[in-house]
Amino acid sequence: PDFPYEVTCGDSWGDTRLLLATAEGVFLVEEGVAHRLIFDKSVQVKQLSVVEAHGILLLRADKGRDGKIHVFRLSDFEGDEERIKGKVDLKDHRLEKTKGCHLYAISRPGGSHLRMVVAVGRKLLILQWRHSAAWTAWCPASDTDTVEGFQFIREVCVSEAPTIITLVDSPLVSSAGGLTDNKICIGFKHHWDLVSE
């Protein structure tokens, strides 16, 4: 089916759904169903990630000093509810510590915990979801967190504002069972760097 808008960013959700951000808002596109607007154009999404293992949707909305990460439950968008969310609905879902962010990256699915690195100018904020993917799978009704699910781990200062970032998981396992020596690959205007998380 044709999609009439230019896509800014998007992500897949399951085998049959897409979440697509455009200048006209964010749409849920599903096979055999009319495109559904879930956020109106007052919410200018620059980056989004569907994290199915934890049942959450991450959005980076606005720009400049107003840029923030917002966390929603995927269950908020399931079913036939037609209520379209606007800018006013973002308030209770924003991660305050991310104010001014211009970029984020999340760890790959399959790790024990979801990790996120957020670029705010020359600072990188490292956050981790409080529940493991296994815990969420065992107790899905208990994992209802949105912004309170992320815990701040630490801050890393870099020489200039990154233009691209990605998390690189270490194959090493600590004695406590967690990953060790994870890295952040950072692309700057004229060079790359690899820093320890």
XYZ file of C-alpha atoms in Angstrom, residues 8-188:
181
model
C 11.638 10.998 8.870
C 12.342 7.769 10.769
C 10.617 4.543 11.716
C 10.859 1.066 13.180
C 9.147 -2.273 12.775
C 6.801 -3.637 15.422
C 6.293 -7.362 15.172
C 5.958 -8.957 11.753
C 3.129 -6.826 10.379
C 3.368 -3.308 11.812
C 5.504 -0.219 11.284
C 5.703 2.994 13.277
C 6.602 5.834 10.906
C 7.391 9.424 11.907
C 6.626 12.171 9.382
C 6.202 15.958 9.428
C 2.449 15.252 9.736
C 2.825 13.091 12.855
C 3.566 9.469 13.757
C 1.573 6.742 12.031
C 0.953 3.095 12.875
C 0.982 1.247 9.558
C -0.413 -2.262 9.601
C -1.047 -4.725 6.816
C -4.673 -4.707 5.685
C -5.640 -1.802 7.984
C -5.884 1.937 7.281
C -2.876 3.973 8.474
C -3.577 5.244 11.986
C -2.238 8.557 13.294
C -1.009 8.016 16.875
C 0.833 11.331 17.440
C -0.284 14.544 15.727
C 2.077 16.972 13.999
C 2.650 18.936 17.220
C 5.006 16.048 18.118
C 7.999 16.313 15.775
C 9.758 12.956 16.187
C 13.366 12.847 14.982
C 14.217 9.304 16.103
C 12.169 6.351 17.402
C 12.769 2.785 18.559
C 10.341 -0.045 19.228
C 11.740 -2.234 22.025
C 9.448 -5.258 21.912
C 11.356 -7.257 24.540
C 10.372 -4.613 27.109
C 7.098 -3.472 25.538
C 8.221 0.143 25.145
C 8.471 2.830 22.467
C 11.294 5.386 22.673
C 10.935 8.749 20.909
C 13.348 11.630 20.475
C 11.179 14.649 19.852
C 11.791 18.350 19.231
C 15.225 19.755 18.528
C 17.952 21.916 19.986
C 17.614 22.705 23.672
C 14.071 21.292 23.671
C 15.070 17.813 22.453
C 14.098 15.042 24.885
C 13.622 11.272 25.000
C 10.093 10.064 25.766
C 9.077 6.551 26.847
C 5.661 5.021 26.114
C 4.237 1.522 26.596
C 3.547 -0.229 23.292
C 0.256 -1.370 24.823
C -0.872 2.299 24.665
C -1.123 1.896 20.882
C -2.679 -1.563 20.636
C -6.340 -2.143 19.946
C -8.763 0.158 18.204
C -8.400 3.226 20.406
C -8.532 6.204 18.086
C -7.256 8.860 20.527
C -4.410 10.747 18.891
C -1.694 11.948 21.265
C -0.276 15.469 21.041
C 2.535 17.487 22.591
C 0.603 17.785 25.866
C 0.698 13.966 26.228
C 4.513 13.933 26.188
C 4.931 15.643 29.567
C 4.472 12.568 31.779
C 6.598 10.419 29.475
C 9.788 12.478 29.167
C 13.157 11.535 30.599
C 14.098 14.870 32.195
C 17.819 14.112 32.264
C 17.826 13.975 28.434
C 16.809 17.621 27.888
C 18.798 19.054 24.991
C 19.646 15.675 23.452
C 20.348 15.447 19.739
C 20.956 11.703 19.357
C 20.525 8.371 21.127
C 21.333 4.704 20.587
C 20.116 1.542 22.300
C 21.740 -1.835 22.840
C 20.894 -4.669 20.488
C 18.076 -7.051 21.411
C 19.193 -10.222 23.127
C 21.323 -8.641 25.846
C 20.305 -9.131 29.453
C 19.432 -5.454 30.009
C 18.394 -2.684 27.648
C 21.011 0.069 27.661
C 20.741 3.497 26.092
C 23.337 6.179 25.421
C 22.020 9.709 24.917
C 24.091 12.534 23.402
C 23.477 15.957 24.957
C 26.019 18.223 23.309
C 29.443 16.878 24.327
C 28.027 14.703 27.120
C 27.006 11.065 26.752
C 24.473 9.841 29.303
C 24.398 6.090 29.876
C 21.096 4.677 31.117
C 19.849 1.149 31.713
C 16.347 -0.311 31.898
C 15.809 -1.604 35.422
C 14.305 -4.973 34.408
C 15.952 -7.674 32.325
C 14.244 -8.904 29.166
C 13.773 -12.287 30.883
C 11.981 -10.663 33.849
C 9.706 -8.752 31.470
C 8.908 -12.002 29.607
C 8.088 -13.808 32.879
C 6.120 -10.956 34.457
C 4.728 -8.841 31.601
C 1.845 -7.518 33.716
C 4.319 -6.235 36.325
C 6.532 -4.323 33.897
C 4.437 -1.194 33.399
C 7.255 1.340 33.759
C 7.806 4.193 31.347
C 10.359 6.893 32.261
C 10.869 5.509 35.779
C 12.133 2.266 34.218
C 15.393 3.898 33.141
C 18.195 4.252 35.677
C 21.067 6.677 35.148
C 24.410 4.828 35.167
C 26.984 7.497 34.390
C 28.026 10.416 32.215
C 30.950 10.485 29.784
C 32.343 13.741 28.368
C 33.746 13.723 24.826
C 35.741 16.248 22.781
C 32.868 17.401 20.529
C 29.196 16.700 19.872
C 28.784 13.262 18.234
C 27.117 12.940 14.842
C 26.487 9.198 15.272
C 26.725 6.777 18.200
C 26.222 3.058 18.672
C 26.616 0.664 21.577
C 29.012 -2.258 21.117
C 28.375 -5.209 23.437
C 31.381 -7.024 24.829
C 31.540 -10.807 24.436
C 33.106 -10.989 27.912
C 30.943 -11.981 30.863
C 31.696 -10.884 34.414
C 31.616 -13.257 37.376
C 28.247 -11.745 38.340
C 26.870 -12.758 34.937
C 26.687 -9.261 33.429
C 28.501 -7.970 30.383
C 31.781 -6.207 30.931
C 33.848 -3.825 28.876
C 30.979 -2.591 26.710
C 31.989 0.216 24.347
C 30.390 3.209 22.692
C 31.443 3.814 19.099
C 31.240 7.550 18.412
C 31.367 9.273 15.056
C 32.440 12.908 15.089
